PDB file of C-alpha atoms in Angstrom:
ATOM      1  CA  MET A   1     -25.246  34.910 -57.638  1.00 46.00           C
ATOM      2  CA  LYS A   2     -24.256  35.721 -54.060  1.00 67.00           C
ATOM      3  CA  SER A   3     -26.981  36.927 -51.697  1.00 81.00           C
ATOM      4  CA  THR A   4     -27.056  37.851 -48.034  1.00 88.00           C
ATOM      5  CA  SER A   5     -30.097  37.572 -45.795  1.00 92.00           C
ATOM      6  CA  THR A   6     -30.314  39.387 -42.474  1.00 94.00           C
ATOM      7  CA  ALA A   7     -31.453  37.642 -39.321  1.00 97.00           C
ATOM      8  CA  GLU A   8     -33.928  39.520 -37.126  1.00 97.00           C
ATOM      9  CA  ALA A   9     -33.651  37.304 -34.065  1.00 98.00           C
ATOM     10  CA  ILE A  10     -31.607  34.404 -32.714  1.00 98.00           C
ATOM     11  CA  SER A  11     -32.413  32.274 -29.702  1.00 98.00           C
ATOM     12  CA  ALA A  12     -30.047  32.952 -26.819  1.00 97.00           C
ATOM     13  CA  GLN A  13     -29.454  29.219 -26.566  1.00 96.00           C
ATOM     14  CA  LEU A  14     -28.185  29.073 -30.156  1.00 97.00           C
ATOM     15  CA  PHE A  15     -26.071  32.200 -29.789  1.00 96.00           C
ATOM     16  CA  GLU A  16     -24.193  30.534 -26.938  1.00 96.00           C
ATOM     17  CA  LEU A  17     -23.747  27.373 -29.006  1.00 95.00           C
ATOM     18  CA  LEU A  18     -22.289  29.017 -32.099  1.00 97.00           C
ATOM     19  CA  PRO A  19     -18.480  29.183 -32.385  1.00 96.00           C
ATOM     20  CA  GLN A  20     -16.481  32.385 -32.719  1.00 95.00           C
ATOM     21  CA  GLN A  21     -14.739  31.103 -35.870  1.00 96.00           C
ATOM     22  CA  PRO A  22     -16.489  29.340 -38.784  1.00 97.00           C
ATOM     23  CA  GLU A  23     -17.031  25.606 -38.329  1.00 98.00           C
ATOM     24  CA  PRO A  24     -18.518  23.074 -40.748  1.00 98.00           C
ATOM     25  CA  ALA A  25     -22.136  21.921 -40.726  1.00 98.00           C
ATOM     26  CA  ALA A  26     -24.554  20.629 -43.373  1.00 98.00           C
ATOM     27  CA  VAL A  27     -28.113  21.267 -44.503  1.00 98.00           C
ATOM     28  CA  HIS A  28     -30.224  18.482 -42.997  1.00 97.00           C
ATOM     29  CA  SER A  29     -33.703  19.242 -44.361  1.00 97.00           C
ATOM     30  CA  VAL A  30     -35.510  22.007 -46.239  1.00 97.00           C
ATOM     31  CA  PHE A  31     -39.178  23.027 -46.034  1.00 95.00           C
ATOM     32  CA  ARG A  32     -41.233  25.929 -47.305  1.00 93.00           C
ATOM     33  CA  THR A  33     -40.770  28.186 -44.259  1.00 95.00           C
ATOM     34  CA  SER A  34     -37.850  26.535 -42.447  1.00 96.00           C
ATOM     35  CA  ALA A  35     -34.614  24.660 -42.934  1.00 97.00           C
ATOM     36  CA  ASN A  36     -32.549  22.586 -40.523  1.00 98.00           C
ATOM     37  CA  LEU A  37     -28.764  22.506 -40.367  1.00 98.00           C
ATOM     38  CA  LEU A  38     -26.905  19.696 -38.638  1.00 97.00           C
ATOM     39  CA  TYR A  39     -24.047  20.989 -36.490  1.00 97.00           C
ATOM     40  CA  GLN A  40     -22.138  18.672 -34.146  1.00 94.00           C
ATOM     41  CA  GLY A  41     -25.130  16.324 -33.881  1.00 93.00           C
ATOM     42  CA  GLN A  42     -27.569  19.147 -33.106  1.00 94.00           C
ATOM     43  CA  LEU A  43     -30.163  20.794 -35.317  1.00 97.00           C
ATOM     44  CA  VAL A  44     -29.921  24.526 -35.998  1.00 98.00           C
ATOM     45  CA  THR A  45     -33.089  25.900 -37.584  1.00 98.00           C
ATOM     46  CA  LEU A  46     -33.530  28.765 -40.035  1.00 98.00           C
ATOM     47  CA  LEU A  47     -37.009  30.286 -40.062  1.00 98.00           C
ATOM     48  CA  ASP A  48     -38.556  32.768 -42.460  1.00 96.00           C
ATOM     49  CA  ASP A  49     -40.392  35.883 -41.310  1.00 96.00           C
ATOM     50  CA  THR A  50     -43.774  34.114 -41.106  1.00 94.00           C
ATOM     51  CA  ARG A  51     -42.650  31.886 -38.235  1.00 95.00           C
ATOM     52  CA  PRO A  52     -42.245  32.538 -34.508  1.00 95.00           C
ATOM     53  CA  LEU A  53     -38.771  32.044 -33.063  1.00 97.00           C
ATOM     54  CA  TYR A  54     -37.849  28.538 -31.906  1.00 97.00           C
ATOM     55  CA  PRO A  55     -35.154  27.216 -29.579  1.00 97.00           C
ATOM     56  CA  CYS A  56     -31.808  26.785 -31.309  1.00 97.00           C
ATOM     57  CA  ALA A  57     -33.103  28.824 -34.252  1.00 98.00           C
ATOM     58  CA  VAL A  58     -32.569  31.967 -36.310  1.00 98.00           C
ATOM     59  CA  ARG A  59     -35.510  33.998 -37.643  1.00 98.00           C
ATOM     60  CA  LEU A  60     -34.829  35.879 -40.859  1.00 97.00           C
ATOM     61  CA  GLY A  61     -36.264  39.219 -41.917  1.00 94.00           C
ATOM     62  CA  GLY A  62     -37.627  37.682 -45.115  1.00 94.00           C
ATOM     63  CA  PRO A  63     -37.681  34.394 -47.055  1.00 94.00           C
ATOM     64  CA  LEU A  64     -35.115  31.627 -46.735  1.00 95.00           C
ATOM     65  CA  PRO A  65     -32.255  31.396 -49.224  1.00 93.00           C
ATOM     66  CA  ALA A  66     -32.506  28.573 -51.753  1.00 93.00           C
ATOM     67  CA  LEU A  67     -30.984  25.513 -50.067  1.00 95.00           C
ATOM     68  CA  THR A  68     -30.508  21.839 -50.867  1.00 96.00           C
ATOM     69  CA  ALA A  69     -30.374  19.009 -48.346  1.00 97.00           C
ATOM     70  CA  GLY A  70     -26.810  17.782 -47.904  1.00 97.00           C
ATOM     71  CA  GLU A  71     -25.024  20.942 -49.050  1.00 97.00           C
ATOM     72  CA  PRO A  72     -22.158  22.179 -46.851  1.00 98.00           C
ATOM     73  CA  VAL A  73     -22.475  25.057 -44.392  1.00 98.00           C
ATOM     74  CA  LEU A  74     -20.034  27.179 -42.415  1.00 98.00           C
ATOM     75  CA  LEU A  75     -21.408  28.843 -39.322  1.00 97.00           C
ATOM     76  CA  CYS A  76     -20.222  31.140 -36.552  1.00 97.00           C
ATOM     77  CA  ARG A  77     -21.663  33.970 -34.466  1.00 96.00           C
ATOM     78  CA  GLU A  78     -21.215  36.489 -37.291  1.00 96.00           C
ATOM     79  CA  ARG A  79     -22.832  34.623 -40.166  1.00 96.00           C
ATOM     80  CA  ILE A  80     -24.015  31.376 -41.691  1.00 97.00           C
ATOM     81  CA  LEU A  81     -22.403  30.780 -45.087  1.00 97.00           C
ATOM     82  CA  PHE A  82     -23.425  28.362 -47.825  1.00 97.00           C
ATOM     83  CA  PRO A  83     -20.228  27.998 -49.908  1.00 96.00           C
ATOM     84  CA  ARG A  84     -21.832  26.186 -52.823  1.00 94.00           C
ATOM     85  CA  SER A  85     -24.134  29.096 -53.728  1.00 92.00           C
ATOM     86  CA  GLY A  86     -22.339  31.919 -51.955  1.00 93.00           C
ATOM     87  CA  ALA A  87     -25.514  32.737 -50.016  1.00 94.00           C
ATOM     88  CA  ALA A  88     -25.151  33.890 -46.431  1.00 96.00           C
ATOM     89  CA  VAL A  89     -27.228  34.802 -43.389  1.00 97.00           C
ATOM     90  CA  ALA A  90     -25.831  37.730 -41.411  1.00 97.00           C
ATOM     91  CA  LEU A  91     -26.255  37.320 -37.649  1.00 97.00           C
ATOM     92  CA  ASN A  92     -24.487  40.425 -36.369  1.00 93.00           C
ATOM     93  CA  ARG A  93     -27.704  42.488 -36.113  1.00 94.00           C
ATOM     94  CA  ALA A  94     -29.945  39.730 -34.780  1.00 97.00           C
ATOM     95  CA  GLN A  95     -31.589  40.263 -31.411  1.00 97.00           C
ATOM     96  CA  SER A  96     -30.714  37.512 -28.935  1.00 97.00           C
ATOM     97  CA  VAL A  97     -33.941  36.249 -27.324  1.00 97.00           C
ATOM     98  CA  SER A  98     -34.256  33.872 -24.387  1.00 97.00           C
ATOM     99  CA  LEU A  99     -36.949  31.249 -24.937  1.00 97.00           C
ATOM    100  CA  SER A 100     -36.544  29.615 -21.544  1.00 97.00           C
ATOM    101  CA  LEU A 101     -39.381  29.110 -19.087  1.00 96.00           C
ATOM    102  CA  PHE A 102     -36.833  29.916 -16.404  1.00 95.00           C
ATOM    103  CA  SER A 103     -36.150  33.437 -17.677  1.00 91.00           C
ATOM    104  CA  PRO A 104     -37.978  36.650 -16.702  1.00 81.00           C
ATOM    105  CA  PRO A 105     -39.841  38.892 -17.528  1.00 70.00           C
ATOM    106  CA  SER A 106     -42.890  37.365 -15.838  1.00 70.00           C
ATOM    107  CA  THR A 107     -43.213  35.242 -12.712  1.00 85.00           C
ATOM    108  CA  LEU A 108     -45.341  32.171 -13.319  1.00 93.00           C
ATOM    109  CA  GLN A 109     -48.265  31.598 -10.959  1.00 93.00           C
ATOM    110  CA  GLN A 110     -50.861  28.872 -10.631  1.00 91.00           C
ATOM    111  CA  PRO A 111     -53.487  29.347 -13.374  1.00 93.00           C
ATOM    112  CA  HIS A 112     -56.783  31.028 -12.606  1.00 92.00           C
ATOM    113  CA  PRO A 113     -59.431  28.338 -11.885  1.00 89.00           C
ATOM    114  CA  ALA A 114     -61.301  29.209 -15.101  1.00 94.00           C
ATOM    115  CA  ALA A 115     -58.232  29.314 -17.353  1.00 95.00           C
ATOM    116  CA  ALA A 116     -57.975  25.568 -17.981  1.00 94.00           C
ATOM    117  CA  GLU A 117     -61.599  25.365 -19.092  1.00 94.00           C
ATOM    118  CA  ALA A 118     -61.109  28.380 -21.375  1.00 96.00           C
ATOM    119  CA  LEU A 119     -58.107  26.650 -22.966  1.00 97.00           C
ATOM    120  CA  ARG A 120     -60.056  23.407 -23.343  1.00 95.00           C
ATOM    121  CA  GLU A 121     -62.949  25.206 -25.025  1.00 94.00           C
ATOM    122  CA  THR A 122     -60.603  26.909 -27.482  1.00 96.00           C
ATOM    123  CA  ILE A 123     -58.995  23.587 -28.406  1.00 96.00           C
ATOM    124  CA  LEU A 124     -62.371  21.881 -28.904  1.00 94.00           C
ATOM    125  CA  THR A 125     -63.921  24.674 -30.962  1.00 93.00           C
ATOM    126  CA  ARG A 126     -60.941  26.091 -32.847  1.00 94.00           C
ATOM    127  CA  GLY A 127     -58.318  23.344 -32.802  1.00 94.00           C
ATOM    128  CA  LYS A 128     -57.480  20.815 -35.504  1.00 93.00           C
ATOM    129  CA  PRO A 129     -59.111  17.506 -34.536  1.00 91.00           C
ATOM    130  CA  GLU A 130     -57.133  15.055 -36.682  1.00 93.00           C
ATOM    131  CA  GLY A 131     -54.412  14.597 -34.040  1.00 95.00           C
ATOM    132  CA  PHE A 132     -54.673  14.247 -30.252  1.00 96.00           C
ATOM    133  CA  ALA A 133     -57.408  16.802 -29.477  1.00 96.00           C
ATOM    134  CA  PRO A 134     -59.973  13.952 -29.032  1.00 95.00           C
ATOM    135  CA  LEU A 135     -58.110  13.101 -25.795  1.00 96.00           C
ATOM    136  CA  LEU A 136     -59.959  16.026 -24.224  1.00 95.00           C
ATOM    137  CA  THR A 137     -63.126  13.933 -24.234  1.00 92.00           C
ATOM    138  CA  MET A 138     -61.722  10.387 -24.436  1.00 93.00           C
ATOM    139  CA  LEU A 139     -59.786  10.791 -21.174  1.00 94.00           C
ATOM    140  CA  GLU A 140     -62.488  12.817 -19.462  1.00 90.00           C
ATOM    141  CA  ALA A 141     -65.461  10.593 -20.309  1.00 78.00           C
ATOM    142  CA  SER A 142     -67.470  13.387 -21.878  1.00 78.00           C
ATOM    143  CA  PRO A 143     -69.378  13.532 -25.190  1.00 73.00           C
ATOM    144  CA  SER A 144     -67.064  14.358 -28.060  1.00 71.00           C
ATOM    145  CA  PRO A 145     -67.711  16.633 -31.027  1.00 77.00           C
ATOM    146  CA  LEU A 146     -64.433  15.396 -32.528  1.00 82.00           C
ATOM    147  CA  PRO A 147     -63.806  12.288 -34.654  1.00 86.00           C
ATOM    148  CA  ASP A 148     -61.192   9.978 -33.205  1.00 88.00           C
ATOM    149  CA  ASN A 149     -58.458   8.157 -35.136  1.00 93.00           C
ATOM    150  CA  PRO A 150     -56.353   5.001 -34.712  1.00 95.00           C
ATOM    151  CA  TYR A 151     -53.348   6.928 -33.356  1.00 96.00           C
ATOM    152  CA  VAL A 152     -55.230   8.701 -30.598  1.00 96.00           C
ATOM    153  CA  ARG A 153     -57.037   5.483 -29.636  1.00 95.00           C
ATOM    154  CA  TYR A 154     -53.681   3.705 -29.350  1.00 97.00           C
ATOM    155  CA  ALA A 155     -52.246   6.508 -27.201  1.00 97.00           C
ATOM    156  CA  ALA A 156     -55.365   6.898 -25.045  1.00 96.00           C
ATOM    157  CA  ASP A 157     -54.823   3.390 -23.662  1.00 97.00           C
ATOM    158  CA  ARG A 158     -51.257   4.250 -22.612  1.00 98.00           C
ATOM    159  CA  ILE A 159     -51.411   7.887 -21.504  1.00 98.00           C
ATOM    160  CA  PRO A 160     -53.057   7.139 -18.108  1.00 98.00           C
ATOM    161  CA  ALA A 161     -49.816   5.353 -17.148  1.00 98.00           C
ATOM    162  CA  LEU A 162     -47.916   8.553 -17.948  1.00 98.00           C
ATOM    163  CA  PHE A 163     -50.277  10.632 -15.812  1.00 98.00           C
ATOM    164  CA  ALA A 164     -49.975   8.157 -12.926  1.00 98.00           C
ATOM    165  CA  ALA A 165     -46.177   8.267 -13.127  1.00 98.00           C
ATOM    166  CA  LEU A 166     -46.191  12.079 -13.087  1.00 98.00           C
ATOM    167  CA  ARG A 167     -48.559  12.219 -10.120  1.00 97.00           C
ATOM    168  CA  GLN A 168     -46.181   9.891  -8.277  1.00 97.00           C
ATOM    169  CA  ARG A 169     -43.122  11.836  -9.490  1.00 97.00           C
ATOM    170  CA  ASP A 170     -41.628   8.575 -10.759  1.00 98.00           C
ATOM    171  CA  ALA A 171     -39.035   9.537 -13.382  1.00 98.00           C
ATOM    172  CA  GLU A 172     -38.347   5.997 -14.593  1.00 98.00           C
ATOM    173  CA  ALA A 173     -42.033   5.153 -15.039  1.00 98.00           C
ATOM    174  CA  ALA A 174     -42.677   8.501 -16.746  1.00 98.00           C
ATOM    175  CA  GLY A 175     -39.846   7.754 -19.165  1.00 98.00           C
ATOM    176  CA  GLU A 176     -41.243   4.330 -20.011  1.00 98.00           C
ATOM    177  CA  ALA A 177     -44.726   5.761 -20.485  1.00 98.00           C
ATOM    178  CA  ALA A 178     -43.375   8.450 -22.801  1.00 98.00           C
ATOM    179  CA  TYR A 179     -41.495   5.774 -24.755  1.00 98.00           C
ATOM    180  CA  SER A 180     -44.723   3.787 -25.182  1.00 98.00           C
ATOM    181  CA  ILE A 181     -46.374   6.535 -27.277  1.00 98.00           C
ATOM    182  CA  ALA A 182     -43.402   8.380 -28.827  1.00 98.00           C
ATOM    183  CA  GLY A 183     -43.531   8.594 -32.611  1.00 97.00           C
ATOM    184  CA  CYS A 184     -47.272   7.877 -32.692  1.00 97.00           C
ATOM    185  CA  GLY A 185     -49.435  10.011 -34.952  1.00 95.00           C
ATOM    186  CA  ILE A 186     -49.464  12.006 -38.136  1.00 86.00           C
ATOM    187  CA  GLY A 187     -47.181  14.799 -39.271  1.00 83.00           C
ATOM    188  CA  LEU A 188     -43.480  15.569 -39.491  1.00 88.00           C
ATOM    189  CA  THR A 189     -43.518  15.849 -35.710  1.00 94.00           C
ATOM    190  CA  PRO A 190     -45.926  13.049 -34.728  1.00 97.00           C
ATOM    191  CA  SER A 191     -48.905  13.986 -32.582  1.00 97.00           C
ATOM    192  CA  ALA A 192     -47.697  12.037 -29.549  1.00 98.00           C
ATOM    193  CA  ASP A 193     -44.370  13.900 -29.559  1.00 98.00           C
ATOM    194  CA  ASP A 194     -46.087  17.291 -29.722  1.00 98.00           C
ATOM    195  CA  PHE A 195     -48.420  16.184 -26.921  1.00 98.00           C
ATOM    196  CA  LEU A 196     -45.428  15.132 -24.791  1.00 98.00           C
ATOM    197  CA  CYS A 197     -43.775  18.511 -25.429  1.00 98.00           C
ATOM    198  CA  GLY A 198     -46.913  20.229 -24.151  1.00 98.00           C
ATOM    199  CA  VAL A 199     -47.112  18.017 -21.070  1.00 98.00           C
ATOM    200  CA  MET A 200     -43.465  18.671 -20.192  1.00 98.00           C
ATOM    201  CA  ALA A 201     -43.839  22.421 -20.731  1.00 98.00           C
ATOM    202  CA  SER A 202     -46.815  22.670 -18.411  1.00 98.00           C
ATOM    203  CA  VAL A 203     -45.512  20.435 -15.629  1.00 98.00           C
ATOM    204  CA  LEU A 204     -42.337  22.523 -15.606  1.00 98.00           C
ATOM    205  CA  ALA A 205     -44.415  25.724 -15.542  1.00 97.00           C
ATOM    206  CA  SER A 206     -46.464  24.329 -12.642  1.00 97.00           C
ATOM    207  CA  ALA A 207     -43.249  23.374 -10.865  1.00 96.00           C
ATOM    208  CA  ILE A 208     -41.788  26.863 -11.354  1.00 96.00           C
ATOM    209  CA  ALA A 209     -44.993  28.395  -9.959  1.00 95.00           C
ATOM    210  CA  ARG A 210     -44.507  26.297  -6.800  1.00 95.00           C
ATOM    211  CA  GLY A 211     -40.750  26.567  -6.546  1.00 93.00           C
ATOM    212  CA  GLU A 212     -40.331  22.846  -7.284  1.00 95.00           C
ATOM    213  CA  GLN A 213     -38.556  22.972 -10.643  1.00 94.00           C
ATOM    214  CA  ASN A 214     -35.424  21.178  -9.410  1.00 95.00           C
ATOM    215  CA  LYS A 215     -37.561  18.145  -8.524  1.00 96.00           C
ATOM    216  CA  TRP A 216     -39.154  18.022 -11.971  1.00 98.00           C
ATOM    217  CA  LEU A 217     -36.300  18.629 -14.379  1.00 98.00           C
ATOM    218  CA  PRO A 218     -34.969  15.071 -13.852  1.00 98.00           C
ATOM    219  CA  ILE A 219     -38.466  13.730 -14.632  1.00 98.00           C
ATOM    220  CA  THR A 220     -38.870  15.635 -17.895  1.00 98.00           C
ATOM    221  CA  ALA A 221     -35.271  14.761 -18.812  1.00 98.00           C
ATOM    222  CA  ALA A 222     -36.096  11.066 -18.331  1.00 98.00           C
ATOM    223  CA  MET A 223     -39.172  11.416 -20.548  1.00 98.00           C
ATOM    224  CA  ALA A 224     -37.207  13.022 -23.384  1.00 98.00           C
ATOM    225  CA  LYS A 225     -34.301  10.590 -23.040  1.00 98.00           C
ATOM    226  CA  ARG A 226     -36.582   7.578 -23.546  1.00 98.00           C
ATOM    227  CA  ALA A 227     -38.886   9.136 -26.150  1.00 98.00           C
ATOM    228  CA  ALA A 228     -36.344  10.856 -28.420  1.00 98.00           C
ATOM    229  CA  PRO A 229     -34.694   7.728 -29.934  1.00 97.00           C
ATOM    230  CA  ARG A 230     -38.121   6.425 -30.952  1.00 97.00           C
ATOM    231  CA  THR A 231     -38.915   9.298 -33.309  1.00 97.00           C
ATOM    232  CA  ASN A 232     -37.233  11.338 -36.042  1.00 96.00           C
ATOM    233  CA  LEU A 233     -34.358  13.766 -35.490  1.00 95.00           C
ATOM    234  CA  ILE A 234     -36.479  16.917 -35.780  1.00 95.00           C
ATOM    235  CA  SER A 235     -39.130  15.734 -33.348  1.00 97.00           C
ATOM    236  CA  ALA A 236     -36.464  14.424 -30.958  1.00 97.00           C
ATOM    237  CA  ALA A 237     -34.872  17.874 -30.883  1.00 96.00           C
ATOM    238  CA  PHE A 238     -38.205  19.434 -29.843  1.00 97.00           C
ATOM    239  CA  LEU A 239     -38.638  16.826 -27.091  1.00 98.00           C
ATOM    240  CA  ARG A 240     -35.194  17.541 -25.647  1.00 98.00           C
ATOM    241  CA  GLN A 241     -35.782  21.287 -25.790  1.00 98.00           C
ATOM    242  CA  ALA A 242     -39.160  21.091 -24.045  1.00 98.00           C
ATOM    243  CA  ALA A 243     -37.693  18.846 -21.366  1.00 98.00           C
ATOM    244  CA  CYS A 244     -35.379  21.654 -20.249  1.00 97.00           C
ATOM    245  CA  GLY A 245     -37.974  24.417 -20.611  1.00 98.00           C
ATOM    246  CA  GLN A 246     -36.942  25.772 -24.025  1.00 98.00           C
ATOM    247  CA  LEU A 247     -40.074  26.614 -26.030  1.00 98.00           C
ATOM    248  CA  SER A 248     -41.064  28.442 -29.190  1.00 97.00           C
ATOM    249  CA  SER A 249     -41.988  32.081 -28.632  1.00 97.00           C
ATOM    250  CA  ASP A 250     -45.704  31.468 -29.302  1.00 97.00           C
ATOM    251  CA  VAL A 251     -45.878  28.547 -26.853  1.00 98.00           C
ATOM    252  CA  LEU A 252     -43.900  30.555 -24.286  1.00 97.00           C
ATOM    253  CA  THR A 253     -46.401  33.419 -24.609  1.00 96.00           C
ATOM    254  CA  LEU A 254     -49.292  30.988 -24.140  1.00 97.00           C
ATOM    255  CA  ILE A 255     -47.697  29.509 -21.013  1.00 97.00           C
ATOM    256  CA  ARG A 256     -47.085  32.951 -19.516  1.00 95.00           C
ATOM    257  CA  THR A 257     -50.675  33.949 -20.301  1.00 95.00           C
ATOM    258  CA  LEU A 258     -52.110  30.741 -18.823  1.00 96.00           C
ATOM    259  CA  TYR A 259     -49.952  30.724 -15.694  1.00 96.00           C
ATOM    260  CA  SER A 260     -51.360  33.886 -14.193  1.00 91.00           C
ATOM    261  CA  SER A 261     -53.603  34.399 -11.188  1.00 86.00           C
ATOM    262  CA  VAL A 262     -55.779  36.613 -13.400  1.00 88.00           C
ATOM    263  CA  LEU A 263     -57.868  35.150 -16.219  1.00 89.00           C
ATOM    264  CA  SER A 264     -56.471  36.950 -19.241  1.00 88.00           C
ATOM    265  CA  LEU A 265     -58.655  37.926 -22.171  1.00 90.00           C
ATOM    266  CA  ARG A 266     -55.584  37.260 -24.316  1.00 94.00           C
ATOM    267  CA  LEU A 267     -55.674  33.516 -23.605  1.00 96.00           C
ATOM    268  CA  PRO A 268     -57.836  32.516 -26.628  1.00 95.00           C
ATOM    269  CA  SER A 269     -55.739  34.573 -29.061  1.00 96.00           C
ATOM    270  CA  ALA A 270     -52.504  33.188 -27.563  1.00 97.00           C
ATOM    271  CA  ALA A 271     -53.919  29.679 -28.012  1.00 97.00           C
ATOM    272  CA  MET A 272     -54.912  30.417 -31.606  1.00 97.00           C
ATOM    273  CA  ASN A 273     -51.361  31.534 -32.388  1.00 96.00           C
ATOM    274  CA  VAL A 274     -50.153  28.098 -31.272  1.00 97.00           C
ATOM    275  CA  ILE A 275     -52.934  26.273 -33.138  1.00 96.00           C
ATOM    276  CA  ALA A 276     -51.829  27.990 -36.358  1.00 92.00           C
ATOM    277  CA  PHE A 277     -48.569  26.004 -36.376  1.00 84.00           C
ATOM    278  CA  GLY A 278     -48.412  22.881 -38.545  1.00 82.00           C
ATOM    279  CA  GLU A 279     -51.185  20.506 -39.495  1.00 87.00           C
ATOM    280  CA  THR A 280     -52.083  19.410 -35.957  1.00 94.00           C
ATOM    281  CA  SER A 281     -48.882  20.175 -34.023  1.00 96.00           C
ATOM    282  CA  GLY A 282     -50.112  23.350 -32.337  1.00 96.00           C
ATOM    283  CA  THR A 283     -53.369  21.724 -31.238  1.00 97.00           C
ATOM    284  CA  ASP A 284     -51.509  18.660 -29.969  1.00 97.00           C
ATOM    285  CA  ILE A 285     -49.096  20.827 -27.956  1.00 98.00           C
ATOM    286  CA  LEU A 286     -52.027  22.707 -26.386  1.00 98.00           C
ATOM    287  CA  THR A 287     -53.730  19.413 -25.527  1.00 98.00           C
ATOM    288  CA  GLY A 288     -50.568  18.343 -23.718  1.00 98.00           C
ATOM    289  CA  ILE A 289     -50.388  21.684 -21.893  1.00 98.00           C
ATOM    290  CA  TYR A 290     -54.008  21.318 -20.779  1.00 98.00           C
ATOM    291  CA  PHE A 291     -53.436  17.867 -19.301  1.00 98.00           C
ATOM    292  CA  GLY A 292     -49.995  18.694 -17.894  1.00 97.00           C
ATOM    293  CA  GLN A 293     -51.309  21.483 -15.685  1.00 96.00           C
ATOM    294  CA  LYS A 294     -54.356  19.441 -14.735  1.00 95.00           C
ATOM    295  CA  ILE A 295     -52.517  16.357 -13.489  1.00 95.00           C
ATOM    296  CA  TYR A 296     -49.717  18.186 -11.650  1.00 95.00           C
ATOM    297  CA  PRO A 297     -49.777  16.719  -8.118  1.00 89.00           C
ATOM    298  CA  ASN A 298     -51.219  18.959  -5.412  1.00 73.00           C
TER     299      ASN A 298
END
């Protein structure tokens, strides 16, 4: 039976990527609230209405259609069609949304002095500790309320080299340091990859706040280039997106809330919206954001 779903929103990045006339793709992977299509070597993500919008993604107004990995797809700017079942996703009413750090509406500023500690406290008290959250105490030599794990211990020995490379603005060394931990951790997107996404997002935000973004984009690009081949296709896509400042809408809101000269009362709730994603992914991203803004060279 044919069915048509309606998309509520589409990332501006994806809208520009889609062709005018239908072109072939394939279903790469299917999950409960999302599905990935493989189009010209790039992942295009379908999200149900419980998920925030992601780069290179479409958010539907309801549940996903029933899909099977490997089935053919035809996509263009008007619709995404699944010929085998006759199901379709209509894109013609979807709102195009920019998810770039480099887009208005707000101008990023250096965070309020108390904002980083407020973010740290939220991660420690409300975050999911099974991933990289223990870094908040392991790398800061403070008593930890969180249990550690073999993955975070492995990464904790290597992450100082990443921080040193970023402080020195050494793109090659930053890339090698990112490579040394990429793919480490639990989850579909391993904890180290989520952490690296957070670090890249916050160093780019810090650079934008200081008008230095052109100096830092080559550094984050080098990190993603070295790290991406060492992990799975989905996680690699997130690394490449973060490296150029493309973030999910919830992470983008958190960054804009954090990078303000005024300490916003919305910061804990913005952080909790990120924490809600995945098993530990949201917490790991926030941990990377915390350290990224902290180690940005003065």
